[in-house]
Amino acid sequence: MTIRTRFAPSPTGYLHIGGVRTALFNWLLTRRHGGKFILRIDDTDMERNKAEALQPILDGFKWLGLHWDEGPEAGGPYGPYFQSQRHDRYFAAAMKLLESGHAYPDYMTKEQLDADRKAAELAKRPYVHRGPHRDTPADECVRLFREKPTTLRFKIPTGQSAVVEDLICGHCEQKTDLIGDPVILRADGRALYNFASVVDDVDMQITHVIRAREHLSNTYVQVLVFAALGAAMPQFGHVPVINEPNSNKKLSKRDMKKFLTPEIRAKLHAIGYSDEQIESRDDLNPVTVAFYREMGYLPAAVVNYLGRLGWSLDDKSEYIPLDQMIANFGLERVNDSPARFDPDKLYWLAGEYMKELKLADKVAGCLPFLQRAKLVGDAPSADELQKLERILTASAERIKLFSDILTYGAPFFRADPVYEPKAVEKRLKKPGAADLLSEFRSRLQSASPFDAPTLDKSLHDFCTEKGLKVGELVHPLRVATTGVEVGIGLFDALAILGRDEALRRIDLALSKCS
């Protein structure tokens, strides 16, 4: 048997972290066993979904490297892969259920349904809908529906249990007497998601349905629909939810706005986004995949983190390259408890993957951030590229994201330093600091060669002669030449700037102290 899994996002314009983790588990399962991963678009809700919102989702999967075997752009033998293009299939399947006595037309009005629901509440009993034509013979139901099309409901068999032998949750069951007869077709002929999903799974020969735990309640109805259609039942695995950082609350799409904290906004501002742009885009948010792409995370790090979020290789491994993850992935090691999203661990993993990246690839990844900030032109010169290489080499493990180049590299690409006011007050205007800079300036002027080891020795010798602590000169010299207190090693910074530029910047800083 060839394993066939699927992921069916709605075209809302962004990929939620929880959804991508579920898609990844499906993808890993098929890749390990040589199966097929199908991307199917759930766009039946025409009011909420927009065609232009699909591309960001496809781009997100491509960025992560989760390429699908069948679906949009890829095609395949079981298309179309958009639910909005499969209405004929849903209608035909609904008619099959109607003709076989597994469905019935329901002409009850909204007011009648509301009255029934309210009566159940007053009687303090669960509301379980059973329509007037539930026990009407199938032939008569077909005649009624053809004469007057209306809502179609699936007839839940009574006195049974809907059973799901879940690959993650184990044995699950629900008494059918507690399940109301669900609508499968609206009065306008549109299929509801729960029903359309079953028809699609049957048509596309899906063997494994791996999805979020919150869908388990839908699965009880769906296994009954599979049986009524006489279709082969896929195996189900329901993945636990992802909770918010430092919380037992689900990481929900409904609460997205609260994750746009001042800290997150500051990070987005730093890479060039305005408040207006942030407000107008749902995907510039830490609960979406696009946020991590925009911030310059390596996709391999994001995939590693999401794969590890609820699944384990063993009791200690966190850094798990993709080939190792594919070779070892299995649902038996998926935890049945909620996972907690930890942005600090993801950032750490990003750094681990950045360590392995070749210098040329780091340059290619960092360059767009410098260009967007207008620190480097569209066609960078050989000198600019060489400078960027030197900065990245000197930054070493400080660069965990491509956008970190703005912190460590920007001072070297600006015509003049942008002096942080607090740094100027604390370091440059400190009594005696200007005099030390003026005196050490002559040492820099005569240093030869003008490289990091020579400058390091020169500064230490100077401090020894003057009876100074090294920090008394290092801090004002860093601020004078870069404008900031944090950055790459000072001596590397001076060497990258070069003698003339370093001296010019010291003079500029001294002019601010006078």
Short mmCIF file of C-alpha atoms in Angstrom, two decimals:
data_model
loop_
_atom_site.label_atom_id
_atom_site.label_comp_id
_atom_site.label_asym_id
_atom_site.label_seq_id
_atom_site.Cartn_x
_atom_site.Cartn_y
_atom_site.Cartn_z
CA MET A 1 0.00 0.00 0.00
CA THR A 2 1.25 3.47 -0.91
CA ILE A 3 0.72 5.91 1.94
CA ARG A 4 -1.22 8.99 0.81
CA THR A 5 -1.65 11.91 3.20
CA ARG A 6 -3.12 15.33 2.70
CA PHE A 7 -3.18 18.82 4.15
CA ALA A 8 -6.14 21.05 3.36
CA PRO A 9 -5.64 24.71 4.29
CA SER A 10 -8.16 27.46 3.69
CA PRO A 11 -6.86 30.33 1.51
CA THR A 12 -6.73 32.94 4.24
CA GLY A 13 -3.42 34.51 3.22
CA TYR A 14 -1.05 33.01 5.77
CA LEU A 15 0.22 29.72 7.18
CA HIS A 16 -0.41 29.29 10.89
CA ILE A 17 2.38 27.64 12.88
CA GLY A 18 0.02 24.94 14.16
CA GLY A 19 -1.21 24.10 10.68
CA VAL A 20 2.29 23.88 9.27
CA ARG A 21 3.36 21.54 12.08
CA THR A 22 0.45 19.25 11.12
CA ALA A 23 1.37 19.48 7.43
CA LEU A 24 4.98 18.66 8.29
CA PHE A 25 3.97 15.50 10.15
CA ASN A 26 1.96 14.39 7.10
CA TRP A 27 4.88 15.21 4.80
CA LEU A 28 7.44 13.41 6.96
CA LEU A 29 5.28 10.28 7.14
CA THR A 30 4.99 10.08 3.36
CA ARG A 31 8.65 10.85 2.78
CA ARG A 32 9.75 8.12 5.15
CA HIS A 33 7.56 5.50 3.52
CA GLY A 34 7.83 6.62 -0.10
CA GLY A 35 4.25 7.86 -0.22
CA LYS A 36 2.45 10.88 -1.66
CA PHE A 37 1.69 14.18 0.07
CA ILE A 38 -1.37 15.95 -1.34
CA LEU A 39 -2.09 19.65 -0.92
CA ARG A 40 -5.83 20.25 -1.15
CA ILE A 41 -7.40 23.68 -0.87
CA ASP A 42 -10.46 24.02 1.35
CA ASP A 43 -12.09 27.03 -0.28
CA THR A 44 -15.76 26.15 0.15
CA ASP A 45 -16.38 29.20 2.37
CA MET A 46 -16.64 31.76 -0.42
CA GLU A 47 -17.28 34.64 1.99
CA ARG A 48 -14.01 34.15 3.93
CA ASN A 49 -11.66 32.82 1.29
CA LYS A 50 -10.03 34.81 -1.48
CA ALA A 51 -8.21 33.50 -4.53
CA GLU A 52 -5.29 35.93 -4.09
CA ALA A 53 -4.77 34.63 -0.55
CA LEU A 54 -3.65 31.23 -1.85
CA GLN A 55 -0.23 32.26 -3.20
CA PRO A 56 1.25 33.22 0.20
CA ILE A 57 0.35 29.73 1.44
CA LEU A 58 2.00 28.03 -1.54
CA ASP A 59 5.04 30.30 -1.16
CA GLY A 60 5.27 29.37 2.52
CA PHE A 61 5.38 25.66 1.76
CA LYS A 62 8.00 26.20 -0.95
CA TRP A 63 10.15 28.30 1.41
CA LEU A 64 10.07 25.51 3.99
CA GLY A 65 10.92 22.94 1.32
CA LEU A 66 7.68 21.00 1.88
CA HIS A 67 6.95 20.28 -1.77
CA TRP A 68 3.69 18.51 -2.50
CA ASP A 69 3.26 15.61 -4.92
CA GLU A 70 -0.28 16.50 -6.01
CA GLY A 71 -2.30 19.68 -5.75
CA PRO A 72 -2.17 23.28 -7.03
CA GLU A 73 0.57 23.82 -9.63
CA ALA A 74 1.63 20.16 -9.36
CA GLY A 75 -1.59 18.66 -10.73
CA GLY A 76 -2.25 14.95 -10.28
CA PRO A 77 -4.60 12.13 -11.24
CA TYR A 78 -7.30 12.90 -8.66
CA GLY A 79 -7.97 16.59 -9.29
CA PRO A 80 -9.33 19.12 -9.15
CA TYR A 81 -7.65 19.86 -5.82
CA PHE A 82 -9.81 22.87 -4.96
CA GLN A 83 -13.01 22.09 -3.08
CA SER A 84 -14.75 24.98 -4.86
CA GLN A 85 -14.29 23.03 -8.12
CA ARG A 86 -15.70 19.75 -6.81
CA HIS A 87 -19.36 20.60 -6.25
CA ASP A 88 -20.53 17.94 -8.73
CA ARG A 89 -18.71 15.26 -6.74
CA TYR A 90 -20.25 16.38 -3.46
CA PHE A 91 -23.73 16.49 -4.95
CA ALA A 92 -23.34 13.02 -6.44
CA ALA A 93 -22.15 11.60 -3.12
CA ALA A 94 -25.01 13.29 -1.27
CA MET A 95 -27.50 11.80 -3.74
CA LYS A 96 -25.98 8.37 -3.13
CA LEU A 97 -26.59 8.77 0.59
CA LEU A 98 -30.10 10.08 -0.02
CA GLU A 99 -31.01 7.19 -2.34
CA SER A 100 -29.58 4.59 0.06
CA GLY A 101 -31.50 5.93 3.05
CA HIS A 102 -28.50 7.48 4.79
CA ALA A 103 -29.62 11.08 4.26
CA TYR A 104 -32.87 13.02 4.21
CA PRO A 105 -34.22 16.47 3.28
CA ASP A 106 -34.88 18.80 6.19
CA TYR A 107 -37.39 21.62 5.61
CA MET A 108 -37.31 22.97 9.15
CA THR A 109 -36.91 26.72 9.35
CA LYS A 110 -34.33 28.55 11.43
CA GLU A 111 -37.08 29.58 13.83
CA GLN A 112 -38.18 25.97 14.30
CA LEU A 113 -34.60 24.84 14.87
CA ASP A 114 -34.04 27.63 17.41
CA ALA A 115 -37.23 26.66 19.23
CA ASP A 116 -36.13 23.01 19.43
CA ARG A 117 -32.72 24.05 20.71
CA LYS A 118 -34.25 26.32 23.36
CA ALA A 119 -36.66 23.59 24.47
CA ALA A 120 -33.70 21.24 24.99
CA GLU A 121 -31.93 23.89 27.06
CA LEU A 122 -34.97 24.41 29.26
CA ALA A 123 -35.29 20.66 29.73
CA LYS A 124 -31.58 20.53 30.59
CA ARG A 125 -30.86 17.86 28.01
CA PRO A 126 -28.37 17.84 25.12
CA TYR A 127 -29.74 19.17 21.87
CA VAL A 128 -29.50 16.33 19.33
CA HIS A 129 -31.21 17.20 16.08
CA ARG A 130 -33.45 14.61 14.46
CA GLY A 131 -35.42 15.99 11.49
CA PRO A 132 -39.07 15.15 10.65
CA HIS A 133 -38.10 13.18 7.52
CA ARG A 134 -35.43 11.13 9.21
CA ASP A 135 -37.60 7.98 9.07
CA THR A 136 -39.29 8.76 5.77
CA PRO A 137 -38.57 6.00 3.19
CA ALA A 138 -35.62 6.69 0.90
CA ASP A 139 -37.69 6.79 -2.30
CA GLU A 140 -40.01 9.38 -0.78
CA CYS A 141 -37.04 11.46 0.44
CA VAL A 142 -35.62 11.44 -3.09
CA ARG A 143 -38.99 12.53 -4.53
CA LEU A 144 -39.36 15.35 -1.96
CA PHE A 145 -35.86 16.63 -2.57
CA ARG A 146 -36.24 16.60 -6.37
CA GLU A 147 -39.53 18.44 -6.18
CA LYS A 148 -38.27 20.95 -3.63
CA PRO A 149 -34.48 21.01 -3.08
CA THR A 150 -33.49 21.97 0.45
CA THR A 151 -30.96 21.21 3.15
CA LEU A 152 -29.77 17.60 3.24
CA ARG A 153 -28.81 15.98 6.52
CA PHE A 154 -26.87 12.79 7.17
CA LYS A 155 -28.81 10.26 9.22
CA ILE A 156 -26.73 9.33 12.26
CA PRO A 157 -27.39 5.69 13.16
CA THR A 158 -28.75 5.42 16.70
CA GLY A 159 -27.87 3.06 19.52
CA GLN A 160 -24.24 2.67 18.40
CA SER A 161 -20.80 4.03 19.08
CA ALA A 162 -18.68 5.85 16.53
CA VAL A 163 -15.22 4.36 17.07
CA VAL A 164 -11.85 5.77 16.04
CA GLU A 165 -8.70 3.73 16.61
CA ASP A 166 -6.43 6.73 16.63
CA LEU A 167 -2.73 6.33 15.82
CA ILE A 168 -1.86 8.96 18.45
CA CYS A 169 -4.78 9.13 20.89
CA GLY A 170 -5.56 5.41 20.98
CA HIS A 171 -9.11 4.07 21.27
CA CYS A 172 -11.70 6.86 21.01
CA GLU A 173 -15.46 6.51 20.82
CA GLN A 174 -18.62 8.59 20.97
CA LYS A 175 -22.21 7.43 21.53
CA THR A 176 -24.16 8.14 18.35
CA ASP A 177 -27.26 9.04 20.37
CA LEU A 178 -25.37 12.18 21.39
CA ILE A 179 -24.53 13.21 17.81
CA GLY A 180 -27.04 15.34 15.94
CA ASP A 181 -27.82 14.70 12.28
CA PRO A 182 -25.36 17.05 10.51
CA VAL A 183 -26.07 19.08 7.39
CA ILE A 184 -24.12 17.73 4.42
CA LEU A 185 -25.56 20.01 1.73
CA ARG A 186 -26.91 23.50 2.26
CA ALA A 187 -30.14 24.55 0.64
CA ASP A 188 -28.13 26.30 -2.10
CA GLY A 189 -26.35 23.04 -2.92
CA ARG A 190 -23.00 23.81 -1.31
CA ALA A 191 -21.38 21.03 0.68
CA LEU A 192 -20.26 21.51 4.25
CA TYR A 193 -16.61 20.93 5.10
CA ASN A 194 -17.07 17.75 7.16
CA PHE A 195 -18.87 16.02 4.32
CA ALA A 196 -16.75 17.45 1.48
CA SER A 197 -13.62 16.32 3.30
CA VAL A 198 -14.80 12.70 3.37
CA VAL A 199 -15.72 12.74 -0.32
CA ASP A 200 -12.32 14.19 -1.18
CA ASP A 201 -10.49 11.64 0.97
CA VAL A 202 -12.35 8.82 -0.77
CA ASP A 203 -11.77 10.19 -4.27
CA MET A 204 -8.10 10.94 -3.63
CA GLN A 205 -7.49 7.57 -1.97
CA ILE A 206 -6.15 9.10 1.22
CA THR A 207 -4.80 6.37 3.51
CA HIS A 208 -3.84 8.46 6.55
CA VAL A 209 -5.60 11.53 7.93
CA ILE A 210 -3.20 13.29 10.29
CA ARG A 211 -4.68 16.48 11.69
CA ALA A 212 -5.21 18.59 14.81
CA ARG A 213 -6.82 17.13 17.92
CA GLU A 214 -9.64 19.68 17.69
CA HIS A 215 -10.97 17.76 14.66
CA LEU A 216 -11.56 14.56 16.64
CA SER A 217 -15.19 15.51 17.26
CA ASN A 218 -15.66 15.81 13.47
CA THR A 219 -14.06 12.41 12.94
CA TYR A 220 -16.86 10.59 14.79
CA VAL A 221 -19.33 11.82 12.17
CA GLN A 222 -16.92 11.25 9.31
CA VAL A 223 -16.25 7.59 10.09
CA LEU A 224 -20.02 7.05 9.90
CA VAL A 225 -20.12 8.81 6.52
CA PHE A 226 -17.24 6.68 5.22
CA ALA A 227 -19.20 3.57 6.24
CA ALA A 228 -22.43 4.83 4.66
CA LEU A 229 -20.62 5.49 1.38
CA GLY A 230 -19.16 1.99 1.48
CA ALA A 231 -15.66 3.49 1.25
CA ALA A 232 -12.38 2.25 2.67
CA MET A 233 -11.62 3.93 5.99
CA PRO A 234 -8.33 5.81 6.28
CA GLN A 235 -6.29 5.62 9.45
CA PHE A 236 -6.58 8.65 11.70
CA GLY A 237 -4.03 10.40 13.88
CA HIS A 238 -4.98 13.50 15.86
CA VAL A 239 -2.05 15.71 16.81
CA PRO A 240 -2.24 17.60 20.12
CA VAL A 241 -2.55 21.37 19.95
CA ILE A 242 0.32 23.84 20.30
CA ASN A 243 0.04 26.11 23.32
CA GLU A 244 1.17 29.70 23.64
CA PRO A 245 4.61 30.40 25.11
CA ASN A 246 4.60 30.00 28.91
CA SER A 247 0.91 29.12 28.88
CA ASN A 248 -1.54 26.23 28.76
CA LYS A 249 -3.73 28.16 26.31
CA LYS A 250 -3.92 27.11 22.67
CA LEU A 251 -1.93 29.16 20.15
CA SER A 252 -5.04 30.34 18.33
CA LYS A 253 -5.67 32.33 15.18
CA ARG A 254 -8.32 34.27 17.07
CA ASP A 255 -5.73 35.69 19.47
CA MET A 256 -3.16 36.68 16.86
CA LYS A 257 -3.19 40.39 17.63
CA LYS A 258 -1.91 39.95 21.15
CA PHE A 259 1.34 38.50 19.82
CA LEU A 260 2.15 41.78 18.10
CA THR A 261 3.93 42.98 21.22
CA PRO A 262 6.06 46.15 21.33
CA GLU A 263 9.13 43.91 21.11
CA ILE A 264 7.84 42.19 17.96
CA ARG A 265 6.86 45.52 16.42
CA ALA A 266 10.35 46.84 17.14
CA LYS A 267 11.86 43.85 15.33
CA LEU A 268 9.62 44.46 12.32
CA HIS A 269 10.41 48.18 12.37
CA ALA A 270 14.12 47.32 12.39
CA ILE A 271 13.82 45.43 9.11
CA GLY A 272 11.86 48.21 7.46
CA TYR A 273 8.16 47.65 8.15
CA SER A 274 5.91 50.55 9.15
CA ASP A 275 3.04 50.26 11.62
CA GLU A 276 0.63 50.66 8.71
CA GLN A 277 2.17 47.69 6.90
CA ILE A 278 2.17 45.59 10.06
CA GLU A 279 -1.51 46.31 10.68
CA SER A 280 -2.51 45.59 7.09
CA ARG A 281 -0.89 42.13 6.93
CA ASP A 282 -1.99 39.15 9.02
CA ASP A 283 1.20 37.27 8.19
CA LEU A 284 3.59 39.67 9.95
CA ASN A 285 2.89 37.89 13.20
CA PRO A 286 4.88 35.32 15.21
CA VAL A 287 2.10 32.73 14.86
CA THR A 288 2.65 32.59 11.10
CA VAL A 289 5.42 31.06 9.02
CA ALA A 290 5.86 34.24 6.97
CA PHE A 291 7.07 36.15 10.04
CA TYR A 292 10.10 33.89 10.34
CA ARG A 293 10.87 34.17 6.64
CA GLU A 294 10.69 37.96 6.87
CA MET A 295 12.96 37.99 9.93
CA GLY A 296 15.58 35.94 8.11
CA TYR A 297 15.31 32.57 9.82
CA LEU A 298 16.75 29.66 7.90
CA PRO A 299 13.85 27.43 6.78
CA ALA A 300 15.74 24.31 7.86
CA ALA A 301 15.74 25.62 11.44
CA VAL A 302 11.99 26.28 11.36
CA VAL A 303 11.31 22.79 9.98
CA ASN A 304 13.56 21.22 12.62
CA TYR A 305 11.80 23.14 15.39
CA LEU A 306 8.28 22.35 14.20
CA GLY A 307 9.17 18.70 13.69
CA ARG A 308 10.48 18.53 17.23
CA LEU A 309 7.34 20.28 18.54
CA GLY A 310 5.42 17.25 19.76
CA TRP A 311 7.62 14.55 18.20
CA SER A 312 10.93 13.26 19.49
CA LEU A 313 13.77 11.27 18.02
CA ASP A 314 14.96 10.29 21.49
CA ASP A 315 15.02 11.80 24.96
CA LYS A 316 17.68 14.44 24.26
CA SER A 317 18.10 15.48 20.60
CA GLU A 318 16.96 18.96 19.60
CA TYR A 319 19.10 19.56 16.51
CA ILE A 320 17.74 17.02 14.01
CA PRO A 321 18.65 17.57 10.33
CA LEU A 322 15.88 16.89 7.86
CA ASP A 323 17.34 13.68 6.43
CA GLN A 324 17.58 12.26 9.95
CA MET A 325 14.04 13.37 10.72
CA ILE A 326 12.68 11.70 7.57
CA ALA A 327 14.55 8.47 8.29
CA ASN A 328 13.15 8.22 11.81
CA PHE A 329 9.74 9.88 11.83
CA GLY A 330 6.79 7.87 13.09
CA LEU A 331 3.50 8.66 14.77
CA GLU A 332 4.32 6.31 17.63
CA ARG A 333 6.71 8.98 18.97
CA VAL A 334 4.22 11.84 18.70
CA ASN A 335 3.36 13.00 22.20
CA ASP A 336 -0.34 12.87 23.06
CA SER A 337 -0.05 15.98 25.25
CA PRO A 338 -0.03 19.60 24.01
CA ALA A 339 3.30 21.06 22.95
CA ARG A 340 4.32 24.56 24.01
CA PHE A 341 5.71 27.02 21.49
CA ASP A 342 9.11 28.29 22.64
CA PRO A 343 10.47 31.18 20.53
CA ASP A 344 13.76 31.14 22.45
CA LYS A 345 14.43 27.53 21.47
CA LEU A 346 13.56 28.29 17.86
CA TYR A 347 16.01 31.23 17.91
CA TRP A 348 18.69 28.96 19.36
CA LEU A 349 18.10 26.38 16.63
CA ALA A 350 18.31 29.14 14.03
CA GLY A 351 21.77 29.92 15.32
CA GLU A 352 22.81 26.28 15.18
CA TYR A 353 21.83 26.05 11.52
CA MET A 354 23.45 29.39 10.70
CA LYS A 355 26.76 28.05 12.04
CA GLU A 356 26.72 25.40 9.33
CA LEU A 357 26.00 27.80 6.47
CA LYS A 358 28.73 28.61 3.97
CA LEU A 359 29.96 32.19 3.91
CA ALA A 360 28.69 32.77 0.36
CA ASP A 361 25.19 31.67 1.42
CA LYS A 362 25.32 33.99 4.44
CA VAL A 363 26.23 36.87 2.17
CA ALA A 364 23.33 36.03 -0.16
CA GLY A 365 20.91 35.83 2.76
CA CYS A 366 22.03 39.01 4.50
CA LEU A 367 22.36 41.22 1.43
CA PRO A 368 18.60 41.78 0.87
CA PHE A 369 18.25 43.17 4.41
CA LEU A 370 21.03 45.68 3.79
CA GLN A 371 19.50 46.60 0.43
CA ARG A 372 16.04 47.08 1.90
CA ALA A 373 17.57 49.37 4.52
CA LYS A 374 19.25 51.27 1.63
CA LEU A 375 22.67 50.62 3.11
CA VAL A 376 23.74 48.78 -0.04
CA GLY A 377 22.56 49.37 -3.60
CA ASP A 378 20.80 46.92 -5.89
CA ALA A 379 24.10 46.12 -7.57
CA PRO A 380 26.63 45.93 -4.72
CA SER A 381 30.26 46.60 -5.55
CA ALA A 382 33.07 44.11 -5.03
CA ASP A 383 34.30 46.22 -2.11
CA GLU A 384 30.87 46.13 -0.45
CA LEU A 385 30.64 42.38 -0.84
CA GLN A 386 34.13 41.94 0.56
CA LYS A 387 33.23 44.17 3.50
CA LEU A 388 30.11 42.10 4.15
CA GLU A 389 32.20 38.92 4.12
CA ARG A 390 34.59 40.41 6.67
CA ILE A 391 31.70 41.53 8.90
CA LEU A 392 30.09 38.08 8.78
CA THR A 393 33.40 36.39 9.55
CA ALA A 394 34.01 38.72 12.48
CA SER A 395 30.41 38.34 13.71
CA ALA A 396 30.82 34.56 13.87
CA GLU A 397 28.04 33.02 15.97
CA ARG A 398 26.43 36.38 16.73
CA ILE A 399 24.53 36.14 13.43
CA LYS A 400 21.63 33.76 14.04
CA LEU A 401 19.19 35.32 11.57
CA PHE A 402 19.93 37.05 8.29
CA SER A 403 18.31 40.20 9.69
CA ASP A 404 20.93 40.28 12.47
CA ILE A 405 23.24 41.84 9.89
CA LEU A 406 21.41 45.11 10.51
CA THR A 407 22.59 45.05 14.13
CA TYR A 408 26.17 44.03 13.45
CA GLY A 409 26.76 45.33 9.93
CA ALA A 410 24.83 48.58 9.54
CA PRO A 411 27.46 50.81 11.24
CA PHE A 412 30.02 49.84 8.60
CA PHE A 413 27.82 50.71 5.62
CA ARG A 414 26.66 54.11 6.83
CA ALA A 415 28.51 57.22 5.75
CA ASP A 416 28.60 58.38 9.38
CA PRO A 417 27.81 56.55 12.60
CA VAL A 418 24.34 57.01 14.03
CA TYR A 419 25.28 57.81 17.60
CA GLU A 420 22.99 56.43 20.28
CA PRO A 421 22.32 59.37 22.64
CA LYS A 422 22.62 57.23 25.77
CA ALA A 423 25.89 55.75 24.55
CA VAL A 424 27.30 59.21 23.88
CA GLU A 425 26.38 60.42 27.37
CA LYS A 426 27.63 57.26 29.06
CA ARG A 427 30.84 56.63 27.10
CA LEU A 428 31.97 59.69 25.17
CA LYS A 429 31.04 62.44 27.62
CA LYS A 430 32.38 60.57 30.60
CA PRO A 431 35.10 62.70 32.24
CA GLY A 432 38.47 61.93 30.65
CA ALA A 433 37.09 59.84 27.78
CA ALA A 434 37.67 62.46 25.10
CA ASP A 435 41.26 62.99 26.20
CA LEU A 436 41.95 59.24 26.07
CA LEU A 437 40.49 59.03 22.56
CA SER A 438 42.59 61.99 21.38
CA GLU A 439 45.76 60.47 22.80
CA PHE A 440 45.10 56.96 21.50
CA ARG A 441 44.24 58.38 18.08
CA SER A 442 47.95 58.93 17.42
CA ARG A 443 48.67 55.28 18.21
CA LEU A 444 46.08 54.25 15.64
CA GLN A 445 47.59 56.62 13.11
CA SER A 446 50.95 54.93 13.35
CA ALA A 447 49.81 51.31 13.84
CA SER A 448 51.22 48.99 11.22
CA PRO A 449 49.82 46.79 9.91
CA PHE A 450 46.31 48.10 10.61
CA ASP A 451 44.86 44.71 11.50
CA ALA A 452 43.04 43.25 14.50
CA PRO A 453 46.05 41.60 16.25
CA THR A 454 48.19 44.75 15.93
CA LEU A 455 45.39 47.02 17.16
CA ASP A 456 44.64 44.69 20.04
CA LYS A 457 48.26 44.79 21.22
CA SER A 458 48.48 48.55 20.71
CA LEU A 459 45.44 49.24 22.87
CA HIS A 460 46.54 46.88 25.65
CA ASP A 461 50.03 48.39 25.67
CA PHE A 462 48.54 51.88 25.86
CA CYS A 463 46.28 50.93 28.78
CA THR A 464 49.18 49.30 30.60
CA GLU A 465 51.33 52.42 30.18
CA LYS A 466 48.54 54.65 31.45
CA GLY A 467 47.47 52.36 34.27
CA LEU A 468 43.99 52.02 32.78
CA LYS A 469 41.49 49.19 32.71
CA VAL A 470 41.00 48.08 29.12
CA GLY A 471 37.29 48.86 29.26
CA GLU A 472 38.00 52.51 29.98
CA LEU A 473 39.22 52.88 26.41
CA VAL A 474 37.43 50.06 24.61
CA HIS A 475 33.93 51.38 25.34
CA PRO A 476 34.39 55.00 24.21
CA LEU A 477 36.44 53.85 21.19
CA ARG A 478 33.64 51.49 20.09
CA VAL A 479 30.98 54.19 20.42
CA ALA A 480 33.18 56.73 18.65
CA THR A 481 33.75 54.50 15.62
CA THR A 482 30.40 52.67 15.35
CA GLY A 483 27.91 54.79 17.28
CA VAL A 484 26.71 51.86 19.38
CA GLU A 485 27.78 49.88 22.42
CA VAL A 486 27.12 46.39 21.05
CA GLY A 487 28.73 44.85 18.00
CA ILE A 488 31.48 42.68 16.64
CA GLY A 489 34.90 42.64 18.30
CA LEU A 490 36.32 46.16 18.49
CA PHE A 491 39.61 45.33 16.81
CA ASP A 492 37.88 43.54 13.95
CA ALA A 493 35.60 46.57 13.62
CA LEU A 494 38.54 48.98 13.39
CA ALA A 495 40.30 46.80 10.83
CA ILE A 496 37.16 46.63 8.67
CA LEU A 497 36.72 50.40 8.80
CA GLY A 498 40.37 50.96 7.90
CA ARG A 499 42.78 53.52 9.29
CA ASP A 500 41.45 56.63 7.55
CA GLU A 501 37.79 55.96 8.26
CA ALA A 502 38.44 54.99 11.89
CA LEU A 503 40.39 58.22 12.48
CA ARG A 504 37.72 60.29 10.73
CA ARG A 505 35.03 58.81 12.94
CA ILE A 506 37.02 59.44 16.09
CA ASP A 507 37.35 63.09 15.06
CA LEU A 508 33.62 63.21 14.42
CA ALA A 509 32.92 61.78 17.86
CA LEU A 510 35.31 64.21 19.53
CA SER A 511 33.50 67.10 17.88
CA LYS A 512 30.30 65.93 19.57
CA CYS A 513 32.03 65.97 22.95
CA SER A 514 33.42 69.48 22.66
#
